[in-house]
Coordinates of C-alpha atoms (C1' of nucleotides) in Angstrom, one line a residue:
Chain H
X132 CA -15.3 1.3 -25.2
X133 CA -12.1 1.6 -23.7
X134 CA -11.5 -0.2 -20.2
X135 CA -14.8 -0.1 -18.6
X136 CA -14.7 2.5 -15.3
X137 CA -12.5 5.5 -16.6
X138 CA -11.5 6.0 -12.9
X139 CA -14.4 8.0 -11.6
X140 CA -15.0 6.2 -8.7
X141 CA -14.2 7.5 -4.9
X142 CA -12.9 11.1 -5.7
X143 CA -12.6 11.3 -1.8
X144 CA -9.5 9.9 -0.8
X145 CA -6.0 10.1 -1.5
X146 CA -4.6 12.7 -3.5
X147 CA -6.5 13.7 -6.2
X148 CA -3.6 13.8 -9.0
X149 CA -0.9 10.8 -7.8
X150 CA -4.5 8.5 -8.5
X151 CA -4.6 8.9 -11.9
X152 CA -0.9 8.8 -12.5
X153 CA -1.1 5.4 -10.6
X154 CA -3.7 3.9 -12.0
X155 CA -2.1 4.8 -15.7
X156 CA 1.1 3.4 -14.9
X157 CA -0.5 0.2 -13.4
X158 CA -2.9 -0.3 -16.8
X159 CA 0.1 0.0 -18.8
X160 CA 1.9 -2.7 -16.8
X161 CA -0.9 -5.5 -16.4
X162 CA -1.4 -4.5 -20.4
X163 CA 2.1 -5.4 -20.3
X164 CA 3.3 -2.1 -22.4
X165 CA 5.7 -1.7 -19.8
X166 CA 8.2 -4.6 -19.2
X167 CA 9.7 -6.1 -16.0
X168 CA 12.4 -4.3 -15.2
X169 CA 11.9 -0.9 -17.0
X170 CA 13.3 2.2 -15.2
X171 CA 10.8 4.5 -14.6
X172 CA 12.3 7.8 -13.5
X173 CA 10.5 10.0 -11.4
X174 CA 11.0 13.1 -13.8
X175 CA 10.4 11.2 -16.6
X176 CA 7.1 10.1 -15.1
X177 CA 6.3 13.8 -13.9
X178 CA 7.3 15.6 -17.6
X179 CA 5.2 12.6 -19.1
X180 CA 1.9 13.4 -17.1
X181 CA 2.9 16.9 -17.1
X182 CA 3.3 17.0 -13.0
X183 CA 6.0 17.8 -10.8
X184 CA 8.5 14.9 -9.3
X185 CA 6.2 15.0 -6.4
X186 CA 3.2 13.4 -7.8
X187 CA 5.4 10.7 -10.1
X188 CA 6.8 10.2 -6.9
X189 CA 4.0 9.6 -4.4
X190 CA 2.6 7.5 -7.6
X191 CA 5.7 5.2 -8.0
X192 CA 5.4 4.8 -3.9
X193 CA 1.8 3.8 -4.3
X194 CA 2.5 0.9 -7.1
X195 CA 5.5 -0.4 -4.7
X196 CA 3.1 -0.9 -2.1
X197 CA 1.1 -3.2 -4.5
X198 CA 4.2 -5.0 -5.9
X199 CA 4.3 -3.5 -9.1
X200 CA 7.1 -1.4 -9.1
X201 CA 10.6 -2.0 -7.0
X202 CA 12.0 1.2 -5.7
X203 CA 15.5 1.0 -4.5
X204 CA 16.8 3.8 -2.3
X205 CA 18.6 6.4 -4.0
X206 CA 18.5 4.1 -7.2
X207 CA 15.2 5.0 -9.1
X208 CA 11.9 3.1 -9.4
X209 CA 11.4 0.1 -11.9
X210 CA 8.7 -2.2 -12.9
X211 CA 8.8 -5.0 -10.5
X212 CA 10.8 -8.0 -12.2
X213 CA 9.1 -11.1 -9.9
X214 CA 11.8 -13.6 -9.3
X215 CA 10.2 -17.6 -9.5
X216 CA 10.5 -18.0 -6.1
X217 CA 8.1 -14.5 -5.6
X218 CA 5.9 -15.8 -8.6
X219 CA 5.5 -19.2 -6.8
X220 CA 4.4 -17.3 -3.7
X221 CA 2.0 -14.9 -5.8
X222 CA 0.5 -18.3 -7.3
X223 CA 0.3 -20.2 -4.0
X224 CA -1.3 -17.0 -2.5
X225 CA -4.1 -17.6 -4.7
X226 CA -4.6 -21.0 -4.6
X227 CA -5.2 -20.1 -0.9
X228 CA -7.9 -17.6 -1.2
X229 CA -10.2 -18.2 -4.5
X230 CA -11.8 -21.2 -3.2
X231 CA -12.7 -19.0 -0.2
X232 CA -13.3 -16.5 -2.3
X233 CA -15.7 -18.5 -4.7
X234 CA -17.6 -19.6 -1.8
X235 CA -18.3 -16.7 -0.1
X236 CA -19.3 -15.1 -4.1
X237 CA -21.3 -18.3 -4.6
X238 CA -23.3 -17.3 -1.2
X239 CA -24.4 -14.1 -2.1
X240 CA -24.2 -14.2 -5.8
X241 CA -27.6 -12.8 -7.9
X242 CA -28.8 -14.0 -11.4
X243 CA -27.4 -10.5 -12.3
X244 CA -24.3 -11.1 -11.4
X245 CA -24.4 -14.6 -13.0
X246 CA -25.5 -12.7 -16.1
X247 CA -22.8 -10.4 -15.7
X248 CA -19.8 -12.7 -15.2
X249 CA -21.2 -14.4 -18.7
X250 CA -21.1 -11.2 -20.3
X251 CA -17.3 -10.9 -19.2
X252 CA -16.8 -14.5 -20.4
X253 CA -18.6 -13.9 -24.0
X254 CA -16.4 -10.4 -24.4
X255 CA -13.4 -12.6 -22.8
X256 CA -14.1 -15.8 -26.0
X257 CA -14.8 -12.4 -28.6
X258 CA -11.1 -11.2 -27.7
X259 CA -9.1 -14.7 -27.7
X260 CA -10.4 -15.0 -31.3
X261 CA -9.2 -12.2 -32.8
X262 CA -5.7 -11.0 -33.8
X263 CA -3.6 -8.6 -33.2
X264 CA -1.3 -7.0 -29.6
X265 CA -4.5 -4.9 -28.9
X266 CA -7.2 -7.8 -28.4
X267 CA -4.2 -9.2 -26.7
X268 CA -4.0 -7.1 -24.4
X269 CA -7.6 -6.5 -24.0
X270 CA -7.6 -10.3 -23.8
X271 CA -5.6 -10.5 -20.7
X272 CA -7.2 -7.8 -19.0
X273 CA -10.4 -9.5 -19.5
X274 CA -9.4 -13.3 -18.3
X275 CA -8.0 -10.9 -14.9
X276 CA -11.6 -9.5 -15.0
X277 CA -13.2 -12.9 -14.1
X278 CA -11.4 -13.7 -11.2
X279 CA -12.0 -9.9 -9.5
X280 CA -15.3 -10.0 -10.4
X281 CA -15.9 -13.0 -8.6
X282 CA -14.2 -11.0 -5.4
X283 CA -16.6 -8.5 -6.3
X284 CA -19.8 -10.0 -5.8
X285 CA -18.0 -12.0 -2.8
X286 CA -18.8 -8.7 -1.1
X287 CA -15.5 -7.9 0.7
X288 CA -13.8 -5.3 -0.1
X289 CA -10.4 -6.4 1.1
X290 CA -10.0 -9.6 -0.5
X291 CA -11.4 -7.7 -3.7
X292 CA -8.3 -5.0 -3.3
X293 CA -6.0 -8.0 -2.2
X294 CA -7.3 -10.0 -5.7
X295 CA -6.8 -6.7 -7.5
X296 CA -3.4 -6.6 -6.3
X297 CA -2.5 -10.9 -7.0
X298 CA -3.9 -10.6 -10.6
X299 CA -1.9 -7.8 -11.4
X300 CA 1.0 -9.0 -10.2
X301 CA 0.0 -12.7 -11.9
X302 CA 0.4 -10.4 -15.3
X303 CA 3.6 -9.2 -14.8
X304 CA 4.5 -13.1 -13.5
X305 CA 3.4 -14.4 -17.0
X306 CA 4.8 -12.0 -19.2
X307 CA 8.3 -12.9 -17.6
X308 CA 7.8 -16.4 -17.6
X309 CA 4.7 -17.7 -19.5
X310 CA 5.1 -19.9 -22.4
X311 CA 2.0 -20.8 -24.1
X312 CA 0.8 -18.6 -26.9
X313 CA -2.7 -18.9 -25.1
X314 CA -1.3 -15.4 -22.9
X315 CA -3.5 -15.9 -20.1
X316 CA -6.1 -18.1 -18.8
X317 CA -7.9 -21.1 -20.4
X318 CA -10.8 -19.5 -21.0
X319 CA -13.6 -22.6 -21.4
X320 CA -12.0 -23.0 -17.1
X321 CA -13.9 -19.7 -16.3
X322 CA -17.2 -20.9 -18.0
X323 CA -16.8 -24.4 -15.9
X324 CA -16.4 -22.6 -12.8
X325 CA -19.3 -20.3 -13.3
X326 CA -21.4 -23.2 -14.8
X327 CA -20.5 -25.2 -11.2
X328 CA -21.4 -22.4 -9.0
X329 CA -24.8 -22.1 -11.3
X330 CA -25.3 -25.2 -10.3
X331 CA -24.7 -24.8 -6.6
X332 CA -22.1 -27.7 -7.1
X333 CA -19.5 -25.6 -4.8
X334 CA -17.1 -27.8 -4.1
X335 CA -16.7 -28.9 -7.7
X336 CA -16.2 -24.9 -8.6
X337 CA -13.5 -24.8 -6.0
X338 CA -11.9 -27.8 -7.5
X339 CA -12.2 -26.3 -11.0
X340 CA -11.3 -23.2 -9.7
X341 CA -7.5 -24.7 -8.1
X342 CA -7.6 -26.8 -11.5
X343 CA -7.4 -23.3 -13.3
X344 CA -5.0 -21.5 -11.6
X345 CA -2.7 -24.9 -11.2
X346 CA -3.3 -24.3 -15.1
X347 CA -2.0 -21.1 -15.5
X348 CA 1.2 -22.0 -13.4
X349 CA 2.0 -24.6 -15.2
X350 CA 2.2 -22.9 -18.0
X351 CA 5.0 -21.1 -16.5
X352 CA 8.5 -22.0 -16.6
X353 CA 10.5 -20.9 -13.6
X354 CA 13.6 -22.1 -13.4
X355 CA 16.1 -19.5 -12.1
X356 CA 18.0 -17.4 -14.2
X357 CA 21.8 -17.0 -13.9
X358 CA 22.7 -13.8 -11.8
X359 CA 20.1 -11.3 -11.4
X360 CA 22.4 -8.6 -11.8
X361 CA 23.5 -9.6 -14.9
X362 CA 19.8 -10.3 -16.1
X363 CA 18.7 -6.1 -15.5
X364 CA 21.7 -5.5 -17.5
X365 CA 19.8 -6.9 -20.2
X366 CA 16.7 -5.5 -19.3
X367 CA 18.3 -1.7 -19.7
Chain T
X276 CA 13.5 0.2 26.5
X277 CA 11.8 2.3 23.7
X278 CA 10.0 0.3 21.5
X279 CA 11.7 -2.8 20.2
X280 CA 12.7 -2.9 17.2
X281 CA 14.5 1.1 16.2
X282 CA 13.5 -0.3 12.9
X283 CA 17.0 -0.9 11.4
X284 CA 15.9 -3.7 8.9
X285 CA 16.4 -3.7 5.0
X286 CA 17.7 -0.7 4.6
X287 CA 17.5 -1.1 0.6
X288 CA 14.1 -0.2 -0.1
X289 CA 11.8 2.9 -0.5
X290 CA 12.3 6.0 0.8
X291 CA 14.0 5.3 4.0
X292 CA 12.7 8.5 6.4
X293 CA 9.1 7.8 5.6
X294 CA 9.5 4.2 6.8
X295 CA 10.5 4.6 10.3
X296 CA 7.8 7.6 10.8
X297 CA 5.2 4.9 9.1
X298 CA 6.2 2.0 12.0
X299 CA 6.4 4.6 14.4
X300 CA 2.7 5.6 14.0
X301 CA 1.7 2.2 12.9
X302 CA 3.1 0.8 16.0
X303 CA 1.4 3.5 17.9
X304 CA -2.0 2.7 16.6
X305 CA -1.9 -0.9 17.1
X306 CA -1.2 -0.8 20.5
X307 CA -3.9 1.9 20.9
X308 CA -2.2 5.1 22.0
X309 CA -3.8 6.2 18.9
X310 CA -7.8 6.2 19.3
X311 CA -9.9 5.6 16.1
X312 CA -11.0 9.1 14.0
X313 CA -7.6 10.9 16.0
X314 CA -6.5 13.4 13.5
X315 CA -3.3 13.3 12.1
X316 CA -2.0 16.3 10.7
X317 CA 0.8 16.6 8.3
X318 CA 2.5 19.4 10.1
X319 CA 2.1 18.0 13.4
X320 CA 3.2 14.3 12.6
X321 CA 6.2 16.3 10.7
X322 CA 7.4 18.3 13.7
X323 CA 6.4 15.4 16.1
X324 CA 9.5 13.6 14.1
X325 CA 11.2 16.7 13.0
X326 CA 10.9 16.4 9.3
X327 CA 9.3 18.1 6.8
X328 CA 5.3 17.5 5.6
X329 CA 6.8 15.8 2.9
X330 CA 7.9 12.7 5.1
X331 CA 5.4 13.0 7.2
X332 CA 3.0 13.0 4.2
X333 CA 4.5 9.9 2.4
X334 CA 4.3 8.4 6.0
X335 CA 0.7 9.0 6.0
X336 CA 0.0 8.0 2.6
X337 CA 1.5 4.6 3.3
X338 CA -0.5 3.8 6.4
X339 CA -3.7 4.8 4.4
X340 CA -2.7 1.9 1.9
X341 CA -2.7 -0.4 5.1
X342 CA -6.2 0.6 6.1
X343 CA -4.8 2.5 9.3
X344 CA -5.6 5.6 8.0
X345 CA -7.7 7.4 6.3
X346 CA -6.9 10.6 4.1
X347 CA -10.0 12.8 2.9
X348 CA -9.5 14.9 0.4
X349 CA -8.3 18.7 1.8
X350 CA -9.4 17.6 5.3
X351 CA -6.0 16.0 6.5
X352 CA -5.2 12.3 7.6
X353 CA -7.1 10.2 10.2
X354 CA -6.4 7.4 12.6
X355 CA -9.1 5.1 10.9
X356 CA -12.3 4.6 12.3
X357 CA -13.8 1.3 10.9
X358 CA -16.8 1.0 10.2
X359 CA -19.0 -2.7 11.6
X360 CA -19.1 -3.5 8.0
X361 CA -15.6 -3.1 8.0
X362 CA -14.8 -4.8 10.7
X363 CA -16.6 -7.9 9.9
X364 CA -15.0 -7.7 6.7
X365 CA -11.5 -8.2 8.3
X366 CA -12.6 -10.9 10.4
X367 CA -14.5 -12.4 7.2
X368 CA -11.1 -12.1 5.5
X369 CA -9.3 -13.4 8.4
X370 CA -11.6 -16.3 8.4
X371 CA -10.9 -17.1 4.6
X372 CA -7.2 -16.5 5.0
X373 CA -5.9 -18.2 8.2
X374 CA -6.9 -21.6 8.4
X375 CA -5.2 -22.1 4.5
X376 CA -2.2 -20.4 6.0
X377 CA -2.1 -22.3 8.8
X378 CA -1.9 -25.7 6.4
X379 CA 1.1 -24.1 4.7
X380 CA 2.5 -23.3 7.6
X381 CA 2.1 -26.5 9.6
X382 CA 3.5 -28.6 6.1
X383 CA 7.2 -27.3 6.7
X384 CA 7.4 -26.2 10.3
X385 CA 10.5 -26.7 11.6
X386 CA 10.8 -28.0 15.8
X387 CA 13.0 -24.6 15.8
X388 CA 9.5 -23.2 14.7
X389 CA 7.4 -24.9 17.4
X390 CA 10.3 -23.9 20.1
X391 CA 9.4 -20.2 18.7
X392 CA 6.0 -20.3 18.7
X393 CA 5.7 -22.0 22.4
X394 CA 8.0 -19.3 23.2
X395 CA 5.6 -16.2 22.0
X396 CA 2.9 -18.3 23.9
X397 CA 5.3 -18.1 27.2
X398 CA 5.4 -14.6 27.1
X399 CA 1.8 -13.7 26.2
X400 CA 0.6 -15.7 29.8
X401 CA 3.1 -13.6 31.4
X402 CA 1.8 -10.1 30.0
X403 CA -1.6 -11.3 30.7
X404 CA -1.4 -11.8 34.2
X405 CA 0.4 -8.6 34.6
X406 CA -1.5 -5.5 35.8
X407 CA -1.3 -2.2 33.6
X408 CA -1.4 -0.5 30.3
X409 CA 1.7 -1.3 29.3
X410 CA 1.5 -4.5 30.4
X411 CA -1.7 -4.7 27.9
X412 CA -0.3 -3.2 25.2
X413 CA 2.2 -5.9 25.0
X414 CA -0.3 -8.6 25.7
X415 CA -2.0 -7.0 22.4
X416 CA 1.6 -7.2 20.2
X417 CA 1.9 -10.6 21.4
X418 CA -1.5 -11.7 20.7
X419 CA -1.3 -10.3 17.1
X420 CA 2.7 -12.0 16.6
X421 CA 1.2 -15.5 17.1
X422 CA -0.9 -15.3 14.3
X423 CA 1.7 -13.6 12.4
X424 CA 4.5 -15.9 13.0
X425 CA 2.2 -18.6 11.7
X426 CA 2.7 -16.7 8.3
X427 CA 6.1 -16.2 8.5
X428 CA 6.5 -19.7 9.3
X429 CA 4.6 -20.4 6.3
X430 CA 6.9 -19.4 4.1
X431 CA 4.8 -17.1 1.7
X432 CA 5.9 -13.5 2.3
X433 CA 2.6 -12.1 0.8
X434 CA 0.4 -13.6 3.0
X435 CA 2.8 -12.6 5.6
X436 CA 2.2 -9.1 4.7
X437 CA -1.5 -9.5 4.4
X438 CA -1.9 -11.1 7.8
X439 CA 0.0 -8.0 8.7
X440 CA -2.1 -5.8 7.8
X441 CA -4.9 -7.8 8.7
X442 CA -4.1 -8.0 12.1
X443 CA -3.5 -4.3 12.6
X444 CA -6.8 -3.6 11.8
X445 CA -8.0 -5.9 14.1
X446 CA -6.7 -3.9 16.7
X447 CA -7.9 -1.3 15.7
X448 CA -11.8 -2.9 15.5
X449 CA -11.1 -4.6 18.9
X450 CA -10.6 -1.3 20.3
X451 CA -13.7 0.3 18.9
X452 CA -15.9 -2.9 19.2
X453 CA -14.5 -4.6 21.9
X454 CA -16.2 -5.6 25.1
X455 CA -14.5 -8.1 27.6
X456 CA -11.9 -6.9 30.1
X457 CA -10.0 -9.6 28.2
X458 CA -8.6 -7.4 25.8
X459 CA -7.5 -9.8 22.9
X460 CA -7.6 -12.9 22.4
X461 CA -8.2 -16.4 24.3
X462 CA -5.0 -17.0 25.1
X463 CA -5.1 -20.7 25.8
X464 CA -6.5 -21.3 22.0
X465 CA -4.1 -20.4 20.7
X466 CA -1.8 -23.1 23.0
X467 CA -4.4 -25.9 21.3
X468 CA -3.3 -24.8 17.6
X469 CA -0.1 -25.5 18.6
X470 CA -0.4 -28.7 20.3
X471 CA -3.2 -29.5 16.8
X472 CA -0.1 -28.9 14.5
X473 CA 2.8 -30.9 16.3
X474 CA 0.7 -33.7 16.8
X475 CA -0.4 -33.5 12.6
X476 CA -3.9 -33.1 13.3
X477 CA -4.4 -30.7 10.6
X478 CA -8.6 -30.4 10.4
X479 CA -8.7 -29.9 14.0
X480 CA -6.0 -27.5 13.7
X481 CA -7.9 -25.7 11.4
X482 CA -11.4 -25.9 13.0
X483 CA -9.3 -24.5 16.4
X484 CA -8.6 -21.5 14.2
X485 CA -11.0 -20.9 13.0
X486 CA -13.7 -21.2 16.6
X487 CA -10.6 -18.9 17.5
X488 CA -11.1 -16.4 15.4
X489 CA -15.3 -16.6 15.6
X490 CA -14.0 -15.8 19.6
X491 CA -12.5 -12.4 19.2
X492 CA -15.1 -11.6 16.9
X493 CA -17.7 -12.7 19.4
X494 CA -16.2 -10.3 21.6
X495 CA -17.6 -7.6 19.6
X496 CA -20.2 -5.3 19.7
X497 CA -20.9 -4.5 15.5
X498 CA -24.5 -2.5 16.1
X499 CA -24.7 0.5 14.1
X500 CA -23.7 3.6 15.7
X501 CA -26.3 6.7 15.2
X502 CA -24.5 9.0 12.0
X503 CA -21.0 8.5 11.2
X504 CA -20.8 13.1 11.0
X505 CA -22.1 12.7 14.5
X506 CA -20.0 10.1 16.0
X507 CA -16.4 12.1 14.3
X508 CA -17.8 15.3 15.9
X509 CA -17.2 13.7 19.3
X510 CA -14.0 12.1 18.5
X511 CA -12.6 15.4 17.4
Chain S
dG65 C1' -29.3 36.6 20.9
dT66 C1' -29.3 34.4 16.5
dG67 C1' -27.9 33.9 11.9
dC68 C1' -25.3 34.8 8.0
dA69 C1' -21.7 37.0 5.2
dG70 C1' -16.8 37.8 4.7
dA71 C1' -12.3 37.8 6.2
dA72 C1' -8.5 35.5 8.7
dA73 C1' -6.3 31.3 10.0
dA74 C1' -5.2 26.8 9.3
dT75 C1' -4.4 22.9 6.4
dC76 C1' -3.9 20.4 2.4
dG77 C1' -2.2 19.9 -2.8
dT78 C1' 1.5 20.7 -5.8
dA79 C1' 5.6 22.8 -7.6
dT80 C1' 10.1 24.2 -7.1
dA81 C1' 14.7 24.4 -4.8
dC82 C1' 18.5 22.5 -2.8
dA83 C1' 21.4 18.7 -0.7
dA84 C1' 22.9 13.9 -1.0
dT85 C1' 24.0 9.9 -3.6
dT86 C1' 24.8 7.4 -7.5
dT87 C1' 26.3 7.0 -12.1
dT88 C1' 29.0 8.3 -16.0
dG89 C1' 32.8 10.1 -18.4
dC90 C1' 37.4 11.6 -18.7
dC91 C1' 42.2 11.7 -17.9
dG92 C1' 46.5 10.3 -16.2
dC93 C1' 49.1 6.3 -15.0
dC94 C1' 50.9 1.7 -15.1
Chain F
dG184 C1' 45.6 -1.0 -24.1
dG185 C1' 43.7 -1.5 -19.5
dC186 C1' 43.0 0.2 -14.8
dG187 C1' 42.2 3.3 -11.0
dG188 C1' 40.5 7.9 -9.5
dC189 C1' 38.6 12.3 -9.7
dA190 C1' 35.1 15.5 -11.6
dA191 C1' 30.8 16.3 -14.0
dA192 C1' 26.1 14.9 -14.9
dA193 C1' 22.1 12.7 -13.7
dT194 C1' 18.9 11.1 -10.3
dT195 C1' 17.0 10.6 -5.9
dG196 C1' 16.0 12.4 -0.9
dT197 C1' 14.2 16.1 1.6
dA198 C1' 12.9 20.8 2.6
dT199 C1' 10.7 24.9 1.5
dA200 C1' 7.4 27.9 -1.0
dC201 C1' 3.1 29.0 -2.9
dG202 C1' -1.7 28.4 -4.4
dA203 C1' -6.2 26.2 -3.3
dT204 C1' -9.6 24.5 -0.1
dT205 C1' -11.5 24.1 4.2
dT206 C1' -12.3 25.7 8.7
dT207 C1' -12.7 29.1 12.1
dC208 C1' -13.5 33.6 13.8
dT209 C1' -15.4 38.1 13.6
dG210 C1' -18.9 41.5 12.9
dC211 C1' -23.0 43.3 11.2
dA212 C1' -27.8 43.0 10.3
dC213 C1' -32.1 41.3 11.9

DNA sequence: GTGCAGAAAATCGTATACAATTTTGCCGCC
DNA sequence: GGCGGCAAAATTGTATACGATTTTCTGCAC
């Protein structure tokens, strides 16, 4: 299968075509196919879909609004390069809401969606063990996959588009400054958490669940680079 | 005066003419001279501003990211309409979100901080004992900037844009929902918070937020209106 | 008078065109 | 050879144009 929903969802709102582009664009940056820092040109983006600059356009706009992509006037749009002190703030943002988001889950939350989320973790362990820049990738969208489900069942649609929009940018964060060969997540955390909530021990899952993240930062190393101008030189 | 701000700030980032025509209408809808389900049309938001449907439309398209408006597909742009689900998902949210911002916040507030946000309070008593819509339409700015300086002050800028958009819908829900004459919220609450914070009593601070934010929602009336095609045939 | 078809009007979706700005390359000058 | 400056190229900002879809209006049949 390729990436669970193709994008078939809510074909009532926005504007049809610019959705699409979006969404592709975003997949290719939380896969991290695209790098920080990459110029993404509105015509290029329009000949590559086959659109016109309007539709590249209104999609680049779309991605800025969720971080993904820096567009500076009259300059072009890029894929967002997250300094440390805008990773810190991405990191501390969710250290703030999981727990809250955890509890509210753990309120509603169905032996379905237990089942579920342990479905995601066995696909998740499958992935880590195998080889190769495609589990990889699949790897990383999958440990991302845990913590929106988990907004999912929570029930609220606007912390689930906010969590959409922190895990996405936590990829581009670790691809810049993650160390670890392990890309993402410490995958046994996830089981822990899910294991805690199982057993209605919330407090423990929202300890496991600062724990985790507190893991996943640590792996990062963010001391500031020299000048940034002299860093997107690099990245060209 | 016009309207505060001529917005004149960073002047480096997206598409500059969309921008001010977003504020304008966001500004508009939060102090509620734009009802709920009012329809926005791209030729008449264009001319209003005299710009072309291709401002106006980016302008649209980036409030409907915010949640102030909603775009259906060939049927144009609306001022949103939240739904009670909706609306007790943004209180939910602001429930999850505030007291945890309200920690960071408190841990590296400045006196210069305290002066500002007893200042804010100042001018909120004196809207609210002013008579008139203006008058109210301030009150509601103010109401909404305490809890948003509370996330400036906090230092995370993502949470600051969150709380933003957060509280803009909330605006929006109080004016469909609400009931009391008093149109926002208890004033003198949010006076305790303050007094909680300087004096480092962090829980209670907390807890005051959070019996705050149960208030505005208690102020609600969330019971199902008849059928949403109904209801937008009387707001057209 | 009511109801339904079809045309006209309005509005949105997308592409193209043109103006403004930035970037790049070239040439003369020091 | 290096440094400024001007012109060409590339790229973005905005407007206009055209096709598609929805809505509204009209008129005819019942």
């Amino acid at each position: 299968m390729k990436s669970a929903a193709k994008a078939q969802q809510a074909e009532d709102s926005a504007d049809t075509g610019a959705q699409q582009i979006r969404d592709a664009i975003r997949e290719a940056i939380v896969e991290r196919r695209l790098s920080p820092g990459t110029k993404l040109s509105e015509s290029d983006v329009g000949n590559l879909f086959n659109v016109s600059r309007t539709l590249a356009r209104a999609a680049l706009q779309a991605l800025s609004y969720e971080g993904l992509v820096s567009v500076e006037k009259n300059r072009g749009a890029f894929v967002a390069y997250p300094s440390p002190e805008e990773a810190r703030q991405i990191f501390s943002a969710r250290r703030l809401v999981e727990p809250g988001i955890l509890r509210e889950a753990a309120a509603q939350i169905t032996p379905d969606d237990i089942a579920h989320l342990r479905q995601l973790l066995l696909e998740e362990g499958r992935l880590m063990s195998e080889r190769g820049q495609t589990a990889r990738r699949a790897e990383i969208k999958a440990s991302g996959d845990f913590h929106l489900t988990l907004a999912l069942i929570s029930g609220n649609s606007i912390m689930q588009r906010f969590m959409e929009e922190l895990v996405a940018r936590s990829s581009l964060v670790i691809a810049l400054y993650g160390q670890s060969t392990a890309s993402s997540c410490g995958h046994s955390e996830h089981g822990d958490i899910i294991s805690a909530i199982e057993a209605n021990e919330l407090d423990r899952a929202c300890q496991l669940m600062l724990h985790h993240i507190a893991h996943i930062e640590a792996d990062l190393d963010l001391r500031e680079r020299k000048s940034l101008g002299l860093k997107e030189a690099f990245e060209l």
